[in-house]
PDB file of C-alpha atoms in Angstrom:
ATOM      1  CA  MET I   1     133.551 -57.377 -91.960  1.00 88.00           C
ATOM      2  CA  LYS I   2     132.711 -58.735 -95.656  1.00 95.00           C
ATOM      3  CA  ARG I   3     135.950 -59.707 -96.999  1.00 97.00           C
ATOM      4  CA  VAL I   4     136.492 -58.762-100.720  1.00 98.00           C
ATOM      5  CA  HIS I   5     139.400 -58.119-102.989  1.00 98.00           C
ATOM      6  CA  TYR I   6     139.856 -55.008-104.851  1.00 98.00           C
ATOM      7  CA  ILE I   7     140.978 -55.486-108.719  1.00 97.00           C
ATOM      8  CA  ASP I   8     144.634 -54.485-109.633  1.00 96.00           C
ATOM      9  CA  ASN I   9     144.087 -50.575-110.116  1.00 94.00           C
ATOM     10  CA  TYR I  10     145.933 -51.011-113.672  1.00 95.00           C
ATOM     11  CA  LEU I  11     142.980 -52.918-115.269  1.00 96.00           C
ATOM     12  CA  ILE I  12     140.936 -50.153-113.969  1.00 93.00           C
ATOM     13  CA  ASN I  13     142.226 -47.533-115.795  1.00 90.00           C
ATOM     14  CA  PRO I  14     144.550 -49.217-118.425  1.00 92.00           C
ATOM     15  CA  GLN I  15     146.620 -47.673-121.099  1.00 88.00           C
ATOM     16  CA  HIS I  16     145.798 -50.265-123.178  1.00 94.00           C
ATOM     17  CA  PRO I  17     143.060 -52.929-124.001  1.00 97.00           C
ATOM     18  CA  VAL I  18     143.648 -55.541-120.832  1.00 98.00           C
ATOM     19  CA  THR I  19     145.534 -58.469-122.969  1.00 98.00           C
ATOM     20  CA  VAL I  20     143.999 -61.735-121.949  1.00 98.00           C
ATOM     21  CA  ASN I  21     145.398 -65.224-123.242  1.00 98.00           C
ATOM     22  CA  VAL I  22     142.770 -68.225-123.371  1.00 98.00           C
ATOM     23  CA  ILE I  23     144.625 -71.731-123.453  1.00 97.00           C
ATOM     24  CA  GLY I  24     142.488 -74.051-125.303  1.00 97.00           C
ATOM     25  CA  ALA I  25     139.472 -73.453-127.500  1.00 97.00           C
ATOM     26  CA  GLY I  26     137.299 -76.388-126.983  1.00 95.00           C
ATOM     27  CA  GLY I  27     134.147 -77.294-125.323  1.00 94.00           C
ATOM     28  CA  THR I  28     134.755 -74.428-122.367  1.00 96.00           C
ATOM     29  CA  GLY I  29     136.847 -72.349-124.386  1.00 97.00           C
ATOM     30  CA  SER I  30     134.762 -71.332-127.321  1.00 96.00           C
ATOM     31  CA  GLN I  31     131.999 -70.492-125.068  1.00 97.00           C
ATOM     32  CA  VAL I  32     134.361 -68.261-123.343  1.00 98.00           C
ATOM     33  CA  LEU I  33     135.701 -66.466-126.136  1.00 98.00           C
ATOM     34  CA  THR I  34     132.239 -65.602-127.184  1.00 97.00           C
ATOM     35  CA  CYS I  35     131.233 -64.432-123.219  1.00 98.00           C
ATOM     36  CA  LEU I  36     134.642 -61.929-123.657  1.00 98.00           C
ATOM     37  CA  ALA I  37     133.768 -60.813-126.482  1.00 98.00           C
ATOM     38  CA  ARG I  38     130.523 -59.381-124.811  1.00 98.00           C
ATOM     39  CA  LEU I  39     132.519 -58.533-121.818  1.00 98.00           C
ATOM     40  CA  ASP I  40     135.048 -56.760-124.107  1.00 98.00           C
ATOM     41  CA  THR I  41     131.808 -54.314-126.242  1.00 98.00           C
ATOM     42  CA  ALA I  42     130.197 -53.740-122.627  1.00 98.00           C
ATOM     43  CA  LEU I  43     133.605 -52.417-121.354  1.00 98.00           C
ATOM     44  CA  ARG I  44     134.431 -49.904-124.498  1.00 97.00           C
ATOM     45  CA  GLY I  45     130.451 -48.971-123.834  1.00 97.00           C
ATOM     46  CA  PHE I  46     131.210 -47.391-120.148  1.00 95.00           C
ATOM     47  CA  GLY I  47     134.502 -45.851-121.491  1.00 96.00           C
ATOM     48  CA  HIS I  48     136.805 -48.569-120.841  1.00 97.00           C
ATOM     49  CA  PRO I  49     139.862 -49.848-123.647  1.00 97.00           C
ATOM     50  CA  GLY I  50     137.909 -53.417-123.462  1.00 98.00           C
ATOM     51  CA  LEU I  51     140.126 -56.615-124.186  1.00 98.00           C
ATOM     52  CA  PHE I  52     143.015 -58.077-126.553  1.00 98.00           C
ATOM     53  CA  VAL I  53     142.614 -61.586-126.666  1.00 98.00           C
ATOM     54  CA  THR I  54     145.083 -64.861-128.026  1.00 98.00           C
ATOM     55  CA  LEU I  55     143.419 -67.173-128.586  1.00 98.00           C
ATOM     56  CA  TYR I  56     145.772 -70.680-128.554  1.00 97.00           C
ATOM     57  CA  ASP I  57     144.578 -74.413-129.753  1.00 97.00           C
ATOM     58  CA  PRO I  58     146.542 -76.391-131.771  1.00 97.00           C
ATOM     59  CA  ASP I  59     143.643 -78.556-132.676  1.00 97.00           C
ATOM     60  CA  THR I  60     141.210 -78.597-135.503  1.00 97.00           C
ATOM     61  CA  VAL I  61     137.723 -79.053-135.425  1.00 97.00           C
ATOM     62  CA  THR I  62     136.017 -82.553-136.258  1.00 95.00           C
ATOM     63  CA  GLU I  63     132.897 -83.809-136.409  1.00 94.00           C
ATOM     64  CA  ALA I  64     132.655 -85.001-132.618  1.00 92.00           C
ATOM     65  CA  ASN I  65     132.681 -81.261-131.854  1.00 93.00           C
ATOM     66  CA  ILE I  66     129.551 -80.289-134.212  1.00 93.00           C
ATOM     67  CA  GLY I  67     127.142 -79.240-131.429  1.00 88.00           C
ATOM     68  CA  ARG I  68     128.963 -79.154-127.877  1.00 86.00           C
ATOM     69  CA  GLN I  69     131.289 -76.870-128.665  1.00 91.00           C
ATOM     70  CA  LEU I  70     130.784 -73.514-130.785  1.00 93.00           C
ATOM     71  CA  PHE I  71     132.131 -74.819-134.425  1.00 95.00           C
ATOM     72  CA  SER I  72     129.297 -75.781-137.839  1.00 94.00           C
ATOM     73  CA  PRO I  73     129.802 -79.041-140.411  1.00 96.00           C
ATOM     74  CA  SER I  74     131.787 -76.008-142.775  1.00 96.00           C
ATOM     75  CA  ASP I  75     134.750 -75.726-139.927  1.00 97.00           C
ATOM     76  CA  ILE I  76     135.669 -79.163-140.425  1.00 97.00           C
ATOM     77  CA  GLY I  77     139.336 -79.427-140.376  1.00 97.00           C
ATOM     78  CA  LEU I  78     140.127 -75.726-139.610  1.00 98.00           C
ATOM     79  CA  ASN I  79     142.602 -75.128-136.911  1.00 98.00           C
ATOM     80  CA  LYS I  80     139.840 -74.166-134.106  1.00 98.00           C
ATOM     81  CA  ALA I  81     141.977 -70.936-132.602  1.00 98.00           C
ATOM     82  CA  GLN I  82     141.826 -69.585-135.888  1.00 98.00           C
ATOM     83  CA  CYS I  83     138.252 -70.233-136.573  1.00 98.00           C
ATOM     84  CA  LEU I  84     136.970 -68.324-133.570  1.00 98.00           C
ATOM     85  CA  VAL I  85     139.250 -65.542-133.474  1.00 98.00           C
ATOM     86  CA  THR I  86     137.979 -64.974-137.162  1.00 98.00           C
ATOM     87  CA  ARG I  87     134.741 -65.161-136.911  1.00 97.00           C
ATOM     88  CA  MET I  88     134.352 -62.995-133.261  1.00 97.00           C
ATOM     89  CA  ASN I  89     136.640 -60.392-135.628  1.00 98.00           C
ATOM     90  CA  ASN I  90     134.287 -59.854-138.370  1.00 98.00           C
ATOM     91  CA  PHE I  91     131.373 -60.241-135.665  1.00 97.00           C
ATOM     92  CA  PHE I  92     132.278 -57.586-133.152  1.00 97.00           C
ATOM     93  CA  GLY I  93     135.098 -55.976-135.617  1.00 97.00           C
ATOM     94  CA  ASN I  94     137.780 -56.576-133.111  1.00 97.00           C
ATOM     95  CA  GLY I  95     141.644 -57.612-134.145  1.00 98.00           C
ATOM     96  CA  TRP I  96     141.665 -60.549-131.892  1.00 98.00           C
ATOM     97  CA  LYS I  97     144.424 -62.764-132.410  1.00 98.00           C
ATOM     98  CA  ALA I  98     144.673 -66.453-132.473  1.00 98.00           C
ATOM     99  CA  VAL I  99     147.652 -69.015-132.352  1.00 97.00           C
ATOM    100  CA  PRO I 100     147.147 -72.076-133.572  1.00 98.00           C
ATOM    101  CA  ASP I 101     149.710 -74.151-131.318  1.00 96.00           C
ATOM    102  CA  ILE I 102     150.225 -74.694-127.643  1.00 94.00           C
ATOM    103  CA  TYR I 103     151.138 -72.288-125.156  1.00 94.00           C
ATOM    104  CA  PRO I 104     154.904 -72.804-124.329  1.00 90.00           C
ATOM    105  CA  ALA I 105     155.232 -74.920-121.231  1.00 78.00           C
ATOM    106  CA  ILE I 106     158.488 -73.084-120.001  1.00 77.00           C
ATOM    107  CA  LEU I 107     159.275 -69.314-119.463  1.00 69.00           C
ATOM    108  CA  LYS I 108     162.208 -69.984-121.474  1.00 71.00           C
ATOM    109  CA  ASP I 109     160.230 -70.679-124.608  1.00 76.00           C
ATOM    110  CA  ALA I 110     158.367 -67.766-124.348  1.00 75.00           C
ATOM    111  CA  ARG I 111     158.140 -64.052-125.988  1.00 78.00           C
ATOM    112  CA  ARG I 112     157.156 -61.149-124.544  1.00 79.00           C
ATOM    113  CA  ASP I 113     153.789 -61.198-126.403  1.00 84.00           C
ATOM    114  CA  ASN I 114     153.392 -65.108-124.919  1.00 92.00           C
ATOM    115  CA  LEU I 115     152.554 -62.997-121.576  1.00 93.00           C
ATOM    116  CA  ALA I 116     149.074 -61.504-120.653  1.00 96.00           C
ATOM    117  CA  ASN I 117     147.477 -59.320-117.802  1.00 97.00           C
ATOM    118  CA  ILE I 118     144.631 -62.267-117.235  1.00 98.00           C
ATOM    119  CA  THR I 119     145.208 -65.753-118.381  1.00 98.00           C
ATOM    120  CA  ILE I 120     142.257 -68.216-118.681  1.00 98.00           C
ATOM    121  CA  THR I 121     142.577 -71.715-119.264  1.00 97.00           C
ATOM    122  CA  CYS I 122     140.169 -74.308-120.587  1.00 96.00           C
ATOM    123  CA  THR I 123     142.086 -76.890-121.017  1.00 93.00           C
ATOM    124  CA  ASP I 124     141.327 -80.879-120.775  1.00 84.00           C
ATOM    125  CA  ASN I 125     144.921 -81.786-118.689  1.00 85.00           C
ATOM    126  CA  ILE I 126     146.500 -81.640-115.095  1.00 88.00           C
ATOM    127  CA  LYS I 127     149.831 -81.170-116.894  1.00 88.00           C
ATOM    128  CA  SER I 128     149.081 -78.111-118.783  1.00 88.00           C
ATOM    129  CA  ARG I 129     147.722 -76.248-115.296  1.00 91.00           C
ATOM    130  CA  ILE I 130     151.194 -77.247-113.288  1.00 90.00           C
ATOM    131  CA  ASP I 131     153.326 -75.965-116.500  1.00 90.00           C
ATOM    132  CA  LEU I 132     151.273 -72.722-117.134  1.00 92.00           C
ATOM    133  CA  TRP I 133     151.882 -71.913-113.161  1.00 91.00           C
ATOM    134  CA  ASN I 134     155.462 -72.383-112.970  1.00 89.00           C
ATOM    135  CA  THR I 135     155.981 -70.401-115.788  1.00 89.00           C
ATOM    136  CA  LEU I 136     153.618 -67.495-114.203  1.00 91.00           C
ATOM    137  CA  LYS I 137     155.445 -67.764-110.811  1.00 88.00           C
ATOM    138  CA  ALA I 138     159.138 -67.520-112.866  1.00 87.00           C
ATOM    139  CA  VAL I 139     158.082 -63.910-114.336  1.00 88.00           C
ATOM    140  CA  PRO I 140     160.034 -61.223-112.056  1.00 85.00           C
ATOM    141  CA  VAL I 141     157.540 -59.049-109.783  1.00 80.00           C
ATOM    142  CA  SER I 142     157.464 -55.257-111.015  1.00 82.00           C
ATOM    143  CA  GLU I 143     155.384 -52.460-109.620  1.00 83.00           C
ATOM    144  CA  TYR I 144     155.380 -51.232-112.745  1.00 87.00           C
ATOM    145  CA  ARG I 145     152.433 -53.267-115.300  1.00 91.00           C
ATOM    146  CA  ASN I 146     152.340 -52.834-118.804  1.00 92.00           C
ATOM    147  CA  TYR I 147     150.211 -55.269-121.384  1.00 92.00           C
ATOM    148  CA  GLU I 148     153.051 -58.084-120.665  1.00 92.00           C
ATOM    149  CA  THR I 149     152.291 -57.989-117.213  1.00 94.00           C
ATOM    150  CA  PRO I 150     150.577 -61.367-115.626  1.00 95.00           C
ATOM    151  CA  LEU I 151     147.730 -60.160-112.877  1.00 96.00           C
ATOM    152  CA  TYR I 152     145.783 -63.085-113.013  1.00 98.00           C
ATOM    153  CA  TRP I 153     144.947 -67.005-113.679  1.00 98.00           C
ATOM    154  CA  MET I 154     141.535 -67.756-113.856  1.00 98.00           C
ATOM    155  CA  ASP I 155     141.064 -72.073-114.309  1.00 97.00           C
ATOM    156  CA  PHE I 156     137.797 -73.756-115.912  1.00 97.00           C
ATOM    157  CA  GLY I 157     137.487 -77.355-115.242  1.00 94.00           C
ATOM    158  CA  ASN I 158     134.915 -80.133-115.658  1.00 93.00           C
ATOM    159  CA  THR I 159     133.641 -83.782-115.304  1.00 91.00           C
ATOM    160  CA  GLN I 160     130.876 -84.966-117.223  1.00 90.00           C
ATOM    161  CA  THR I 161     128.057 -82.684-115.171  1.00 94.00           C
ATOM    162  CA  SER I 162     130.327 -80.710-112.523  1.00 95.00           C
ATOM    163  CA  GLY I 163     133.013 -78.391-112.782  1.00 95.00           C
ATOM    164  CA  GLN I 164     134.280 -75.320-111.042  1.00 96.00           C
ATOM    165  CA  VAL I 165     136.213 -72.247-111.790  1.00 97.00           C
ATOM    166  CA  VAL I 166     138.805 -70.497-109.936  1.00 98.00           C
ATOM    167  CA  LEU I 167     139.937 -67.049-109.723  1.00 98.00           C
ATOM    168  CA  GLY I 168     143.802 -66.272-108.429  1.00 97.00           C
ATOM    169  CA  THR I 169     146.091 -63.369-108.173  1.00 97.00           C
ATOM    170  CA  VAL I 170     149.559 -64.328-109.918  1.00 94.00           C
ATOM    171  CA  PRO I 171     151.755 -62.327-107.687  1.00 84.00           C
ATOM    172  CA  LYS I 172     151.505 -63.295-104.221  1.00 81.00           C
ATOM    173  CA  LYS I 173     149.536 -60.347-103.185  1.00 92.00           C
ATOM    174  CA  ILE I 174     147.801 -57.164-105.139  1.00 95.00           C
ATOM    175  CA  LYS I 175     147.818 -54.262-103.362  1.00 94.00           C
ATOM    176  CA  GLN I 176     144.573 -53.364-101.551  1.00 97.00           C
ATOM    177  CA  PRO I 177     143.192 -49.952-100.751  1.00 95.00           C
ATOM    178  CA  VAL I 178     142.967 -49.361 -97.198  1.00 95.00           C
ATOM    179  CA  SER I 179     139.016 -49.859 -96.518  1.00 95.00           C
ATOM    180  CA  ARG I 180     136.414 -49.040 -93.329  1.00 94.00           C
ATOM    181  CA  LEU I 181     133.769 -50.900 -95.082  1.00 94.00           C
ATOM    182  CA  TYR I 182     135.682 -54.379 -95.857  1.00 97.00           C
ATOM    183  CA  GLU I 183     138.561 -56.851 -95.088  1.00 98.00           C
ATOM    184  CA  THR I 184     140.365 -57.206 -97.500  1.00 98.00           C
ATOM    185  CA  VAL I 185     142.138 -59.878 -99.818  1.00 98.00           C
ATOM    186  CA  SER I 186     145.434 -59.200-101.165  1.00 97.00           C
ATOM    187  CA  SER I 187     146.096 -63.014-102.154  1.00 97.00           C
ATOM    188  CA  LEU I 188     143.757 -64.993-104.156  1.00 97.00           C
ATOM    189  CA  LYS I 189     144.470 -69.113-104.178  1.00 95.00           C
ATOM    190  CA  VAL I 190     145.253 -70.402-108.233  1.00 95.00           C
ATOM    191  CA  ILE I 191     143.468 -73.701-108.486  1.00 94.00           C
ATOM    192  CA  THR I 192     146.858 -75.220-108.389  1.00 90.00           C
ATOM    193  CA  ARG I 193     146.974 -74.468-104.866  1.00 87.00           C
ATOM    194  CA  LEU I 194     143.627 -75.117-103.984  1.00 86.00           C
ATOM    195  CA  VAL I 195     143.793 -78.705-105.179  1.00 79.00           C
ATOM    196  CA  LYS I 196     147.322 -81.011-105.025  1.00 68.00           C
ATOM    197  CA  TYR I 197     147.641 -82.085-108.220  1.00 61.00           C
ATOM    198  CA  ALA I 198     150.802 -84.665-107.944  1.00 55.00           C
ATOM    199  CA  SER I 199     147.815 -86.778-105.945  1.00 51.00           C
ATOM    200  CA  VAL I 200     145.308 -86.906-109.270  1.00 50.00           C
ATOM    201  CA  LYS I 201     145.658 -89.772-111.744  1.00 54.00           C
ATOM    202  CA  GLU I 202     145.324 -87.991-115.062  1.00 53.00           C
ATOM    203  CA  LYS I 203     143.599 -90.231-117.720  1.00 56.00           C
ATOM    204  CA  ASP I 204     143.847 -89.012-121.370  1.00 49.00           C
ATOM    205  CA  SER I 205     140.363 -89.966-122.967  1.00 48.00           C
ATOM    206  CA  GLY I 206     141.167 -88.817-126.032  1.00 51.00           C
ATOM    207  CA  PRO I 207     139.551 -87.465-129.051  1.00 57.00           C
ATOM    208  CA  SER I 208     135.978 -88.631-129.582  1.00 51.00           C
ATOM    209  CA  CYS I 209     135.052 -90.401-132.984  1.00 50.00           C
ATOM    210  CA  SER I 210     131.107 -88.889-133.374  1.00 49.00           C
ATOM    211  CA  LEU I 211     129.150 -86.245-130.916  1.00 51.00           C
ATOM    212  CA  ALA I 212     127.493 -88.902-128.983  1.00 51.00           C
ATOM    213  CA  GLU I 213     130.515 -90.279-127.320  1.00 55.00           C
ATOM    214  CA  ALA I 214     131.890 -86.813-126.620  1.00 55.00           C
ATOM    215  CA  LEU I 215     128.500 -86.192-124.139  1.00 56.00           C
ATOM    216  CA  GLU I 216     129.338 -89.752-122.779  1.00 61.00           C
ATOM    217  CA  LYS I 217     132.030 -87.487-121.433  1.00 71.00           C
ATOM    218  CA  GLN I 218     130.769 -83.940-120.766  1.00 81.00           C
ATOM    219  CA  ASP I 219     127.066 -83.207-120.717  1.00 87.00           C
ATOM    220  CA  LEU I 220     125.717 -80.946-123.661  1.00 90.00           C
ATOM    221  CA  PHE I 221     125.342 -77.885-121.250  1.00 94.00           C
ATOM    222  CA  ILE I 222     128.409 -77.831-118.794  1.00 95.00           C
ATOM    223  CA  ASN I 223     130.631 -75.846-121.063  1.00 95.00           C
ATOM    224  CA  SER I 224     128.430 -72.950-121.166  1.00 96.00           C
ATOM    225  CA  THR I 225     127.418 -72.784-117.983  1.00 97.00           C
ATOM    226  CA  LEU I 226     130.927 -72.602-116.236  1.00 97.00           C
ATOM    227  CA  ALA I 227     131.490 -70.163-119.098  1.00 98.00           C
ATOM    228  CA  GLN I 228     128.702 -67.719-118.205  1.00 98.00           C
ATOM    229  CA  LEU I 229     129.331 -67.934-114.511  1.00 98.00           C
ATOM    230  CA  GLY I 230     133.165 -67.694-114.918  1.00 98.00           C
ATOM    231  CA  CYS I 231     132.902 -64.543-117.044  1.00 98.00           C
ATOM    232  CA  ASN I 232     130.362 -63.056-114.569  1.00 98.00           C
ATOM    233  CA  ILE I 233     133.375 -62.832-111.831  1.00 98.00           C
ATOM    234  CA  LEU I 234     135.524 -61.132-114.484  1.00 98.00           C
ATOM    235  CA  TRP I 235     132.360 -58.726-115.153  1.00 98.00           C
ATOM    236  CA  ARG I 236     131.890 -57.603-111.574  1.00 97.00           C
ATOM    237  CA  MET I 237     135.915 -57.219-111.292  1.00 97.00           C
ATOM    238  CA  PHE I 238     135.693 -54.789-114.137  1.00 97.00           C
ATOM    239  CA  ARG I 239     132.124 -53.293-113.156  1.00 97.00           C
ATOM    240  CA  HIS I 240     132.591 -52.879-109.054  1.00 97.00           C
ATOM    241  CA  GLY I 241     135.854 -52.888-108.822  1.00 97.00           C
ATOM    242  CA  LEU I 242     135.887 -55.462-106.159  1.00 97.00           C
ATOM    243  CA  ILE I 243     134.586 -59.032-105.823  1.00 98.00           C
ATOM    244  CA  GLU I 244     133.462 -61.106-102.855  1.00 98.00           C
ATOM    245  CA  HIS I 245     134.074 -64.348-104.751  1.00 98.00           C
ATOM    246  CA  HIS I 246     136.903 -66.155-106.834  1.00 98.00           C
ATOM    247  CA  GLY I 247     135.390 -68.973-108.111  1.00 98.00           C
ATOM    248  CA  LEU I 248     132.546 -71.775-107.731  1.00 98.00           C
ATOM    249  CA  TYR I 249     131.742 -74.834-108.093  1.00 97.00           C
ATOM    250  CA  LEU I 250     128.695 -75.862-110.011  1.00 97.00           C
ATOM    251  CA  ASN I 251     126.683 -79.606-110.404  1.00 97.00           C
ATOM    252  CA  LEU I 252     124.327 -79.836-112.738  1.00 96.00           C
ATOM    253  CA  GLU I 253     123.058 -83.114-111.236  1.00 96.00           C
ATOM    254  CA  THR I 254     121.829 -81.249-108.091  1.00 97.00           C
ATOM    255  CA  MET I 255     121.471 -77.677-109.833  1.00 96.00           C
ATOM    256  CA  LYS I 256     123.407 -76.234-107.291  1.00 97.00           C
ATOM    257  CA  VAL I 257     126.812 -73.811-107.155  1.00 98.00           C
ATOM    258  CA  ASN I 258     128.456 -73.123-104.680  1.00 98.00           C
ATOM    259  CA  PRO I 259     130.782 -70.360-104.689  1.00 98.00           C
ATOM    260  CA  ILE I 260     134.567 -69.842-103.291  1.00 98.00           C
ATOM    261  CA  PRO I 261     134.645 -66.338-100.890  1.00 97.00           C
ATOM    262  CA  VAL I 262     137.899 -64.952-101.377  1.00 97.00           C
TER     263      VAL I 262
END
């Protein structure tokens, strides 16, 4: 039987726009935010209340960001999160929120509005992922769902020409309906359960001084390609109510995409 994961029913018929935290507004985060705005518009077209997105990033736009990230020369010196959210709100008529700061590293520092139904990480370091997972694991599990109930974590990560997207369940299990057609999967591994980060040596490359230097670290279309493919998983979740794959590996050198089955 085909293995599938049914999306948490609360996200299909929520009492409010589904809350989404996007952490990181750089090469991938800026692209993901645009995809989410399109996703929100499509969902509302089907009668769903759509999404409410909060974008976190403490960094400011530099000249090296122009071209590879979704910023223009007039944005230089502005906070990345505020710049992007203002643009999306003006373009799509949303009231999304920008936080020009890092996401709280531990649960005791987080407020209720720091939690969301879906968390998306687009950061460039390992520690932020480990801190986030420790925070999400510490949130008490309850059958009651509301805007601050964490349900899914989607992580984007990449090197210069390759990368991956992984969607995982935050509670260990999401209740699945009885199905005679499929083998249902209640638990999806998050990135920190798929990758043993303790054995990975992290190198902080620091900011680039020019676009040419930035492109030596990450190729021009790696971020936008990952964003499109990853957000397509979210689209299928909401549109069909189930998914067969909860992630993928992308290699632009070989032009291959390998899905991660549930």
